[in-house]
Short mmCIF file of C-alpha atoms and ligand atoms in Angstrom, two decimals:
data_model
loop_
_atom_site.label_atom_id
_atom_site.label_comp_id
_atom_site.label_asym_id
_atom_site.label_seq_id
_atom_site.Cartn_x
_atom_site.Cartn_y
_atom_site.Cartn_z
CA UNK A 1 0.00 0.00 0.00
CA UNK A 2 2.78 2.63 1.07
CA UNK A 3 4.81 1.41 -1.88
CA UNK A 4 1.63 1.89 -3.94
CA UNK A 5 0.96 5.51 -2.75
CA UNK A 6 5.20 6.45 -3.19
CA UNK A 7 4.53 5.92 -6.50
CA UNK A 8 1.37 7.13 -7.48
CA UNK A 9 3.38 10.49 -5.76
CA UNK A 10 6.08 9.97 -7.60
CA UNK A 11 4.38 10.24 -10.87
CA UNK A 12 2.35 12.89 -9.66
CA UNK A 13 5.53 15.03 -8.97
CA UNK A 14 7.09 13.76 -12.64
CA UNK A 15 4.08 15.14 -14.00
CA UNK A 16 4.89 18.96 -12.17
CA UNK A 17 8.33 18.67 -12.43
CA UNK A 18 7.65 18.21 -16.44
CA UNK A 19 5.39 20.90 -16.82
CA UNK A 20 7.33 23.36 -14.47
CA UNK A 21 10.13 22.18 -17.12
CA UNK A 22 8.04 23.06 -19.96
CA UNK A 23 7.16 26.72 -18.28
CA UNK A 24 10.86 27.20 -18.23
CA UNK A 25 11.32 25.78 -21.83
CA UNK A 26 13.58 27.80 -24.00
CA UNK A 27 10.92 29.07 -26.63
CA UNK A 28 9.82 30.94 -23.55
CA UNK A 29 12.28 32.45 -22.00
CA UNK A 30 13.74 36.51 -22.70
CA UNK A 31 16.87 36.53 -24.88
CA UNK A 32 19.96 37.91 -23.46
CA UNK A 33 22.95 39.03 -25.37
CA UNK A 34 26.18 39.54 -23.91
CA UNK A 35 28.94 41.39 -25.30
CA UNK A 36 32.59 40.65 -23.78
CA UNK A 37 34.63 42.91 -23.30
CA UNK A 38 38.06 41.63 -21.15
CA UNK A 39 38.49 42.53 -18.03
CA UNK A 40 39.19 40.61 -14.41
CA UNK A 41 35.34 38.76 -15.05
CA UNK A 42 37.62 37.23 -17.80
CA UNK A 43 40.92 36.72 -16.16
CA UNK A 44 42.95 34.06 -15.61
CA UNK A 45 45.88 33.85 -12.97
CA UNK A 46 48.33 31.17 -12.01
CA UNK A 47 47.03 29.97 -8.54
CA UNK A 48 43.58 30.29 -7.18
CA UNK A 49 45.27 32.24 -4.30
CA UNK A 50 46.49 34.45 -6.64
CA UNK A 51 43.79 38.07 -6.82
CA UNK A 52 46.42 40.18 -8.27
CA UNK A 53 49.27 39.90 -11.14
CA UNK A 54 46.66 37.65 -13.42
CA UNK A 55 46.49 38.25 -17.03
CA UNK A 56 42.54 40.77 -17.51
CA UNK A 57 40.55 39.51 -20.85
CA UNK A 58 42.54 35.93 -20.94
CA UNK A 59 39.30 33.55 -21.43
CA UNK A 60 36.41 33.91 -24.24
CA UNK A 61 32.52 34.87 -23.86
CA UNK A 62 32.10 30.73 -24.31
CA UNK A 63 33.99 30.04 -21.47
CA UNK A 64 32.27 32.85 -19.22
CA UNK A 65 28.79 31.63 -20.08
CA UNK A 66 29.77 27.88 -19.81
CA UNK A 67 30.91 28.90 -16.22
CA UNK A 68 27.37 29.50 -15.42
CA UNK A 69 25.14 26.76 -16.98
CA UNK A 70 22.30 28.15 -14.86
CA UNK A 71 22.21 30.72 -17.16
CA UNK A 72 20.19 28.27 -19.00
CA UNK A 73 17.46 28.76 -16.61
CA UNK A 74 16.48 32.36 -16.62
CA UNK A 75 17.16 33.69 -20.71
CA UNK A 76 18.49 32.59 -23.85
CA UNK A 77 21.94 33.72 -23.87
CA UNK A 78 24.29 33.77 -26.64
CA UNK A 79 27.56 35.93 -26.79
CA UNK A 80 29.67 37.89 -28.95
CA UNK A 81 33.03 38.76 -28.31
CA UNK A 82 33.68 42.98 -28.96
CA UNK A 83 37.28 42.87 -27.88
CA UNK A 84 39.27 40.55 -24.90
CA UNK A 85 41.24 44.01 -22.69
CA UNK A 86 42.32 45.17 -19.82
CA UNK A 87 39.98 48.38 -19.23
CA UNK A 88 42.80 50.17 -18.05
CA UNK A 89 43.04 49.84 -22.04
CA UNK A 90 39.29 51.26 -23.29
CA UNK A 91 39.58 52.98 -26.78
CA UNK A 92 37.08 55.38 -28.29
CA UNK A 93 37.03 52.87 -30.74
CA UNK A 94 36.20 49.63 -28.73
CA UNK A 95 33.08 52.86 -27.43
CA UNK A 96 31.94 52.77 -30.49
CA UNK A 97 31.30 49.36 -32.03
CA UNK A 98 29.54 48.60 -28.43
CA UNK A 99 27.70 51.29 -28.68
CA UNK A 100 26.60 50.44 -32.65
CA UNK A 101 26.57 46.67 -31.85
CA UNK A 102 23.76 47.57 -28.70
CA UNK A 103 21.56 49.55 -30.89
CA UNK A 104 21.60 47.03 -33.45
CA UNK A 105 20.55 43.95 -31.11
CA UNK A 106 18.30 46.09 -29.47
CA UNK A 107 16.60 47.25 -32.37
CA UNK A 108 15.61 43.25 -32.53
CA UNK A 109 11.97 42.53 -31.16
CA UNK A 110 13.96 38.80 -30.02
CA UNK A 111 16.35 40.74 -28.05
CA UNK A 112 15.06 41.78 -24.44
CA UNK A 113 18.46 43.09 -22.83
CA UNK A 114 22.14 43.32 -22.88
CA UNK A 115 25.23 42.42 -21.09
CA UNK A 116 28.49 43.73 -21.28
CA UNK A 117 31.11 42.26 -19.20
CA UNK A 118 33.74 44.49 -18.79
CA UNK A 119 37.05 45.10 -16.32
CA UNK A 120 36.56 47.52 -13.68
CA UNK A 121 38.86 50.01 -13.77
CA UNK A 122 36.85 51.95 -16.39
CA UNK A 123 33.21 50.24 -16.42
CA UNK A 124 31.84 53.17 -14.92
CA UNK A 125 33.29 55.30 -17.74
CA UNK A 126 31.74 52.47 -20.47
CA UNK A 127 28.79 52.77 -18.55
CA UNK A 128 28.03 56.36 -18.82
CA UNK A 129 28.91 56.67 -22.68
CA UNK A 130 26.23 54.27 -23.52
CA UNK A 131 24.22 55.93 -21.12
CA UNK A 132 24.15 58.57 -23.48
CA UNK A 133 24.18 56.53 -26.89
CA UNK A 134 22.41 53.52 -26.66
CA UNK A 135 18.76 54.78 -28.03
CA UNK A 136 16.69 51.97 -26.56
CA UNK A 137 14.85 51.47 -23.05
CA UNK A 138 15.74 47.54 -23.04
CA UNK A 139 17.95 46.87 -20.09
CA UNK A 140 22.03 47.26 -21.13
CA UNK A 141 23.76 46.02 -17.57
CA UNK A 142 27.90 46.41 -17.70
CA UNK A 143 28.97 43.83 -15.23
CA UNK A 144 32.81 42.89 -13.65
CA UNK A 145 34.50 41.37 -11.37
CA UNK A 146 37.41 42.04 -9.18
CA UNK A 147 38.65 38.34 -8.74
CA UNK A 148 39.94 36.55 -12.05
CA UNK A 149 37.57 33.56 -12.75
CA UNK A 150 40.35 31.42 -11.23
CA UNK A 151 40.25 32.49 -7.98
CA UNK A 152 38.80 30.77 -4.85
CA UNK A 153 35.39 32.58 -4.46
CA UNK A 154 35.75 34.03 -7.62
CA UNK A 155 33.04 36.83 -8.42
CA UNK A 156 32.60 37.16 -11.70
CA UNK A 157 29.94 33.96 -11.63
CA UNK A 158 27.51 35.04 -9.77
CA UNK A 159 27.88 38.70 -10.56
CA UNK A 160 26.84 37.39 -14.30
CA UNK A 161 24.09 35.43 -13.48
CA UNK A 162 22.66 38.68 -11.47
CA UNK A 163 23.32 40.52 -14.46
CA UNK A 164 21.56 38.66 -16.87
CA UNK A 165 18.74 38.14 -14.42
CA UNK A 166 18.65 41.80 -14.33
CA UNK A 167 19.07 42.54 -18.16
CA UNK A 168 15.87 40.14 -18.78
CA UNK A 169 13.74 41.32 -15.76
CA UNK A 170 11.07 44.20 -17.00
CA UNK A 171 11.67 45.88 -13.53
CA UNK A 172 15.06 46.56 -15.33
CA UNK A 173 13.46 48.68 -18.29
CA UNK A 174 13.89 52.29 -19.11
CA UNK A 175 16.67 52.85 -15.86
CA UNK A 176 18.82 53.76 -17.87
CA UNK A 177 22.38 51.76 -18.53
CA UNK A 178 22.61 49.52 -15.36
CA UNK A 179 25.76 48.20 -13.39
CA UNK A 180 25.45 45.10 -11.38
CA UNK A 181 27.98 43.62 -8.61
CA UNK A 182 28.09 42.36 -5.66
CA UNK A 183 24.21 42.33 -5.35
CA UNK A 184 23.71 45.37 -5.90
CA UNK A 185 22.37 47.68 -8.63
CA UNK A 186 23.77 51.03 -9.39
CA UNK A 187 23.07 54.07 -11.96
CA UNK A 188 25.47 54.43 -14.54
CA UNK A 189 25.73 58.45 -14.41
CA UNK A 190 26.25 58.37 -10.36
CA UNK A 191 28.63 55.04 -10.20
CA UNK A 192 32.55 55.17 -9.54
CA UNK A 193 35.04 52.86 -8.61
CA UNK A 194 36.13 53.34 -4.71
CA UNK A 195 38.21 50.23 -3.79
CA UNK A 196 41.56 49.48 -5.81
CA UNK A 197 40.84 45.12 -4.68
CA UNK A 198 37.19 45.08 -2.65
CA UNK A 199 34.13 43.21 -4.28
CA UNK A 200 32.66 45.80 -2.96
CA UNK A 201 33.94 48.67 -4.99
CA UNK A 202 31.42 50.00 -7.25
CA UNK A 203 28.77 52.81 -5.01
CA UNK A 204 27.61 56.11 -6.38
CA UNK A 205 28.47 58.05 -3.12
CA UNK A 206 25.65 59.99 -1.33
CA UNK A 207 23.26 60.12 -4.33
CA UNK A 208 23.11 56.36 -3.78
CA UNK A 209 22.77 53.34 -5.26
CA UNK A 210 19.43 52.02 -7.13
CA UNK A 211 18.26 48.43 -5.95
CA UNK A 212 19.16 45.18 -4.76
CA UNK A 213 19.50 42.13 -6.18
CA UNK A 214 18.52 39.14 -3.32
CA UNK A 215 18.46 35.70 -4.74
CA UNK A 216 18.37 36.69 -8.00
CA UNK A 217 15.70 39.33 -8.01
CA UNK A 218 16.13 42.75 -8.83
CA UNK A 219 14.79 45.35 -6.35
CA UNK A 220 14.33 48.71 -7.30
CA UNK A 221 14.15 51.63 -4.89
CA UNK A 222 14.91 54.90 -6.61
CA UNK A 223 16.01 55.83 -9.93
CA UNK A 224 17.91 58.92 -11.91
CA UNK A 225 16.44 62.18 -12.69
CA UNK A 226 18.87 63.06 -15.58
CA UNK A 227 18.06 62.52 -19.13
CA UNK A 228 19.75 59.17 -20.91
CA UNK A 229 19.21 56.46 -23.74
CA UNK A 230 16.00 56.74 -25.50
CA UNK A 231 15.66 60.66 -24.14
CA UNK A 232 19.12 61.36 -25.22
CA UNK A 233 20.12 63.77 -28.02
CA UNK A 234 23.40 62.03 -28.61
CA UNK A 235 23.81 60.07 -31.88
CA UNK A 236 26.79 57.99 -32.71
CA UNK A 237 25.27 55.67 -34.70
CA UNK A 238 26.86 57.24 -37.76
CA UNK A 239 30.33 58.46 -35.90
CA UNK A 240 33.70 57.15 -36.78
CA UNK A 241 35.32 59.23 -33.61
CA UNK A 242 34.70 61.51 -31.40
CA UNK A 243 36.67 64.70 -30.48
CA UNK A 244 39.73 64.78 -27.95
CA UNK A 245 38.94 66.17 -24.40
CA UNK A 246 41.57 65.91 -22.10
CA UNK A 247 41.40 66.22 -18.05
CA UNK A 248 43.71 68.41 -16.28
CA UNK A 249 44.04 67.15 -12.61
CA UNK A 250 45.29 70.12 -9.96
CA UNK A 251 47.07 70.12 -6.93
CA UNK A 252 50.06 72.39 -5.24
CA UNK A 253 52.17 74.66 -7.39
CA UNK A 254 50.25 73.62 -10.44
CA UNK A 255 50.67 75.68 -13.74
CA UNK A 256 49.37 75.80 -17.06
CA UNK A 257 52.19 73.46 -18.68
CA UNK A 258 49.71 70.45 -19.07
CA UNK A 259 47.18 73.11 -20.38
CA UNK A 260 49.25 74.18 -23.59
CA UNK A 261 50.19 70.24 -23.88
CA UNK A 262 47.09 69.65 -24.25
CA UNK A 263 45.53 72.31 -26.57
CA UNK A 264 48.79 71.68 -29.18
CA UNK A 265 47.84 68.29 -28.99
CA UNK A 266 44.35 68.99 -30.82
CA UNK A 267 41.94 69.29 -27.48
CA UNK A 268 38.82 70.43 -28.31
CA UNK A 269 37.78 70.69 -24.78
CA UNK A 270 39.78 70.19 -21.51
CA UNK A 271 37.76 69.15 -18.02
CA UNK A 272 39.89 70.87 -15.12
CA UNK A 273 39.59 68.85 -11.82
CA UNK A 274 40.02 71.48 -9.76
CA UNK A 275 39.95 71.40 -5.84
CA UNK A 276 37.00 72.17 -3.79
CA UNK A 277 34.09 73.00 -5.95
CA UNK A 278 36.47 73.66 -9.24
CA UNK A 279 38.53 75.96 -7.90
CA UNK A 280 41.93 76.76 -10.68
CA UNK A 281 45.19 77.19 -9.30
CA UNK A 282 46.28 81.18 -10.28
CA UNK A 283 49.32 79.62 -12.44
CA UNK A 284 47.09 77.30 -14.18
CA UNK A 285 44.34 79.98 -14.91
CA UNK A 286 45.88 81.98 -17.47
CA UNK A 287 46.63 78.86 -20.03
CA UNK A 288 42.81 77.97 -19.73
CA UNK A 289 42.24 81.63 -20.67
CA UNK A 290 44.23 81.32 -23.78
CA UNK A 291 42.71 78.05 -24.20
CA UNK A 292 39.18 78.96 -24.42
CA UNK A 293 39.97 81.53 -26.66
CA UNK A 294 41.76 79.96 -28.97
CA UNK A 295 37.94 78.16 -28.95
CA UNK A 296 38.66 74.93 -26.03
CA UNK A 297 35.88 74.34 -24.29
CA UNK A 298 37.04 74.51 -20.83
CA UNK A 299 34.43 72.87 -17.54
CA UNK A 300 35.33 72.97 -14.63
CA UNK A 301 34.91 69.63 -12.61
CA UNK A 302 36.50 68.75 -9.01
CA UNK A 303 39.10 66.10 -7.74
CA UNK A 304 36.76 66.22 -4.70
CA UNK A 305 34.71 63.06 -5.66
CA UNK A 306 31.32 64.21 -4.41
CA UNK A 307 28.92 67.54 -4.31
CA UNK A 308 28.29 69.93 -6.94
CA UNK A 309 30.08 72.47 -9.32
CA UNK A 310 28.23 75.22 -10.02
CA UNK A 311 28.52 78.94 -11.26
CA UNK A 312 30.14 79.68 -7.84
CA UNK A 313 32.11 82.87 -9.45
CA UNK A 314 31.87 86.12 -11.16
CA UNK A 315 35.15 85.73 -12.17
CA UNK A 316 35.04 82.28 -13.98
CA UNK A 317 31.92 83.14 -15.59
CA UNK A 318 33.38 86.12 -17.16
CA UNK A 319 36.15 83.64 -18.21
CA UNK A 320 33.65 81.23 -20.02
CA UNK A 321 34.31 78.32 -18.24
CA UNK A 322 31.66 75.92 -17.60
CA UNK A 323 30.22 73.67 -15.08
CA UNK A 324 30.34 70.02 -14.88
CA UNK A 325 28.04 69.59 -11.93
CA UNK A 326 28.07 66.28 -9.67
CA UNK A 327 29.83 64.50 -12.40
CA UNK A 328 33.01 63.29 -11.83
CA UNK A 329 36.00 64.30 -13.85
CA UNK A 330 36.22 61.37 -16.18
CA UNK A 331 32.52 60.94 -16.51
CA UNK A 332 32.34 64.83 -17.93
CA UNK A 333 34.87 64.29 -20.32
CA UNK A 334 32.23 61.60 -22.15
CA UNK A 335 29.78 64.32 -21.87
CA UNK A 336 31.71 66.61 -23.41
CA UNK A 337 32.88 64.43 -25.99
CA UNK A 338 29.42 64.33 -26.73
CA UNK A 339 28.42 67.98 -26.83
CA UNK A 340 31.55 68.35 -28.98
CA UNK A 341 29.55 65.80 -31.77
CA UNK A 342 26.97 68.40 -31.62
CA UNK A 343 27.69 72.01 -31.05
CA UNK A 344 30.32 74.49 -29.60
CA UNK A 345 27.94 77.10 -28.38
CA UNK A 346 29.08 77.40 -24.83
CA UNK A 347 25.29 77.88 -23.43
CA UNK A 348 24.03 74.52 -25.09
CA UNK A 349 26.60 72.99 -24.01
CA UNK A 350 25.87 74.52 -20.15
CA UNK A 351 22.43 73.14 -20.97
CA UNK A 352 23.58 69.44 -21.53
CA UNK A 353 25.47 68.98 -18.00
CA UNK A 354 22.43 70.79 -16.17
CA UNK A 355 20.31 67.86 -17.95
CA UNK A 356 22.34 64.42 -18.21
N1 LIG B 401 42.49 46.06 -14.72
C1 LIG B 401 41.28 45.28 -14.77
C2 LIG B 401 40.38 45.87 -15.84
O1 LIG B 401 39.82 46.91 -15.64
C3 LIG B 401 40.63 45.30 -13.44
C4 LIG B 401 39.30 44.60 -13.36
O2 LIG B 401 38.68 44.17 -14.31
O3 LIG B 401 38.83 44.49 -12.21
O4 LIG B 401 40.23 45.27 -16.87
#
């Protein structure tokens, strides 16, 4: 009798268990792309004791997805391979076949979200440029890691199965460009990189980070007022570069050597990180003077790392020089880039930082 009931249960759960299977069947689940980049997610070291020294962008997109055969369970995945780098390495170039390559997938009906695994160093710049390119509201999530995939509790697993969850999750749609690790979701405008070797590493400080992720389930909790993607003027789609803007950092007894450098190298714009809320060293002043009249655009951004610049003085207004807001230096050089594709007109240009 107990035999006889073990088995009538026993086909009874065969018969869930099949069609739970067949509610997770491929034909029905969101297709994921994900575009490799290089990076630690893809790095390979000696030893598994080994976090630092590997070799960044040393294994293929096949062998990051095969990592994670669960993968199989929440999207259709399939990967391309965009280049295999360090990010310490990121090219304007490498910029602008990802940001092509996104708008065509995305332009797909099949195609529900991207992922772009990436090293950390400069995902948050990567981030922030497709931001402001990629015209779609599907999710695009850049994810890392900052232990190679042969390390003992590597990261770069799990961050990618979070990321893909996230990249075919509607909850994910119109955020903007999305950066997922170590559980936890962040803006691209807002994100930086605060740890040199903690998982922990990626937080946009003070304005906050966006959600959660908790067993594989993205939790939202605020989101970005500034323009991006689909609301975004920017159009690279038929770009083959973008203009040179270089970033002047300051400190003690600075001067306005790196300034000329940089406009007889071709700058079309320079971001200064000045101290405090932009403030320009009196020996550096006079070269971004020249430079703005010789027609640089010149913003002035802060080494700081948090809290606005804004048109604090009489004197750099008469100057020209712009603001570059809460954005950090590197991430208002992309905007500038950008604005450069467009216009020189120094108030439009004002206009675009007070709106992305
Ligand atoms: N240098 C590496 C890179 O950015 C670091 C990393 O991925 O964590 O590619």
């Amino acid at each position: 009798m107990l035999r006889k009931s073990l088995i009538v249960s026993l086909a009874i759960g065969a018969i869930i268990l099949n069609s739970s299977y067949s509610i997770v069947s491929a034909a029905d689940l969101p297709e994921v792309k994900i575009l490799a980049t290089g990076g630690t997610i893809a790095g390979s070291a000696p030893s598994n004791t080994q976090m630092t020294g590997y070799k960044a962008g040393a294994l293929g997109v096949e062998t990051l997805i095969n990592a994670v055969p669960e993968l199989k369970n929440i999207a259709v995945v399939s990967g391309e391979q965009i280049s295999n780098i360090g990010s310490q390495d990121m090219t304007d170039d490498v910029w602008l076949k990802l940001a092509k390559r996104c708008n065509e997938l995305l332009s797909d009906p099949d195609v529900k979200g991207i992922v772009i695994t990436h090293g950390t160093d400069t995902l948050e710049e990567t981030a922030y440029f497709l931001n402001l390119t990629v015209k779609s509201d599907k999710p695009v999530v850049l994810v890392g890691a900052m232990r190679p995939a042969t390390a003992i509790s590597a990261d770069g697993p799990v961050n990618l199965l979070n990321a893909v969850k996230l990249a075919a999750s509607p909850k994910a749609v119109g955020k903007g460009v999305l950066v997922a690790l170590n559980d936890e979701i962040n803006g691209a405008r807002d994100v930086t990189k605060t740890n040199t070797s903690n998982v922990s590493t990626f937080k946009s400080p003070e304005l906050g980070f966006l959600g959660y992720i908790t067993d594989g389930e993205p939790y939202f909790y605020r989101e970005t007022t500034r323009k991006h993607t689909k609301e975004s003027e920017f159009d690279v789609d038929n770009l083959a570069k973008l203009p040179r803007v270089d970033i002047i950092y300051t400190h003690e007894n600075d001067d306005r050597v790196l300034i000329d450098a940089s406009v007889n190298a071709g700058a079309k714009g320079i971001i200064y990180a000045g101290s405090g809320m932009g403030s320009i060293h009196k020996d550096a002043e006079p070269g971004l003077v020249d430079a703005q009249k010789k027609g640089v655009v010149v913003v002035r951004s802060s080494r700081v790392g948090n809290g606005m610049v804004v048109a604090n003085s009489e004197q750099y207004t008469k100057e020209h020089f712009l603001n570059g807001d809460t954005l950090n230096p590197q991430k208002a050089r992309i905007l500038l880039q950008l604005a450069l594709t467009k216009t020189n007109d120094l108030n439009e240009i004002q206009r675009m930082f007070d709106e992305y």
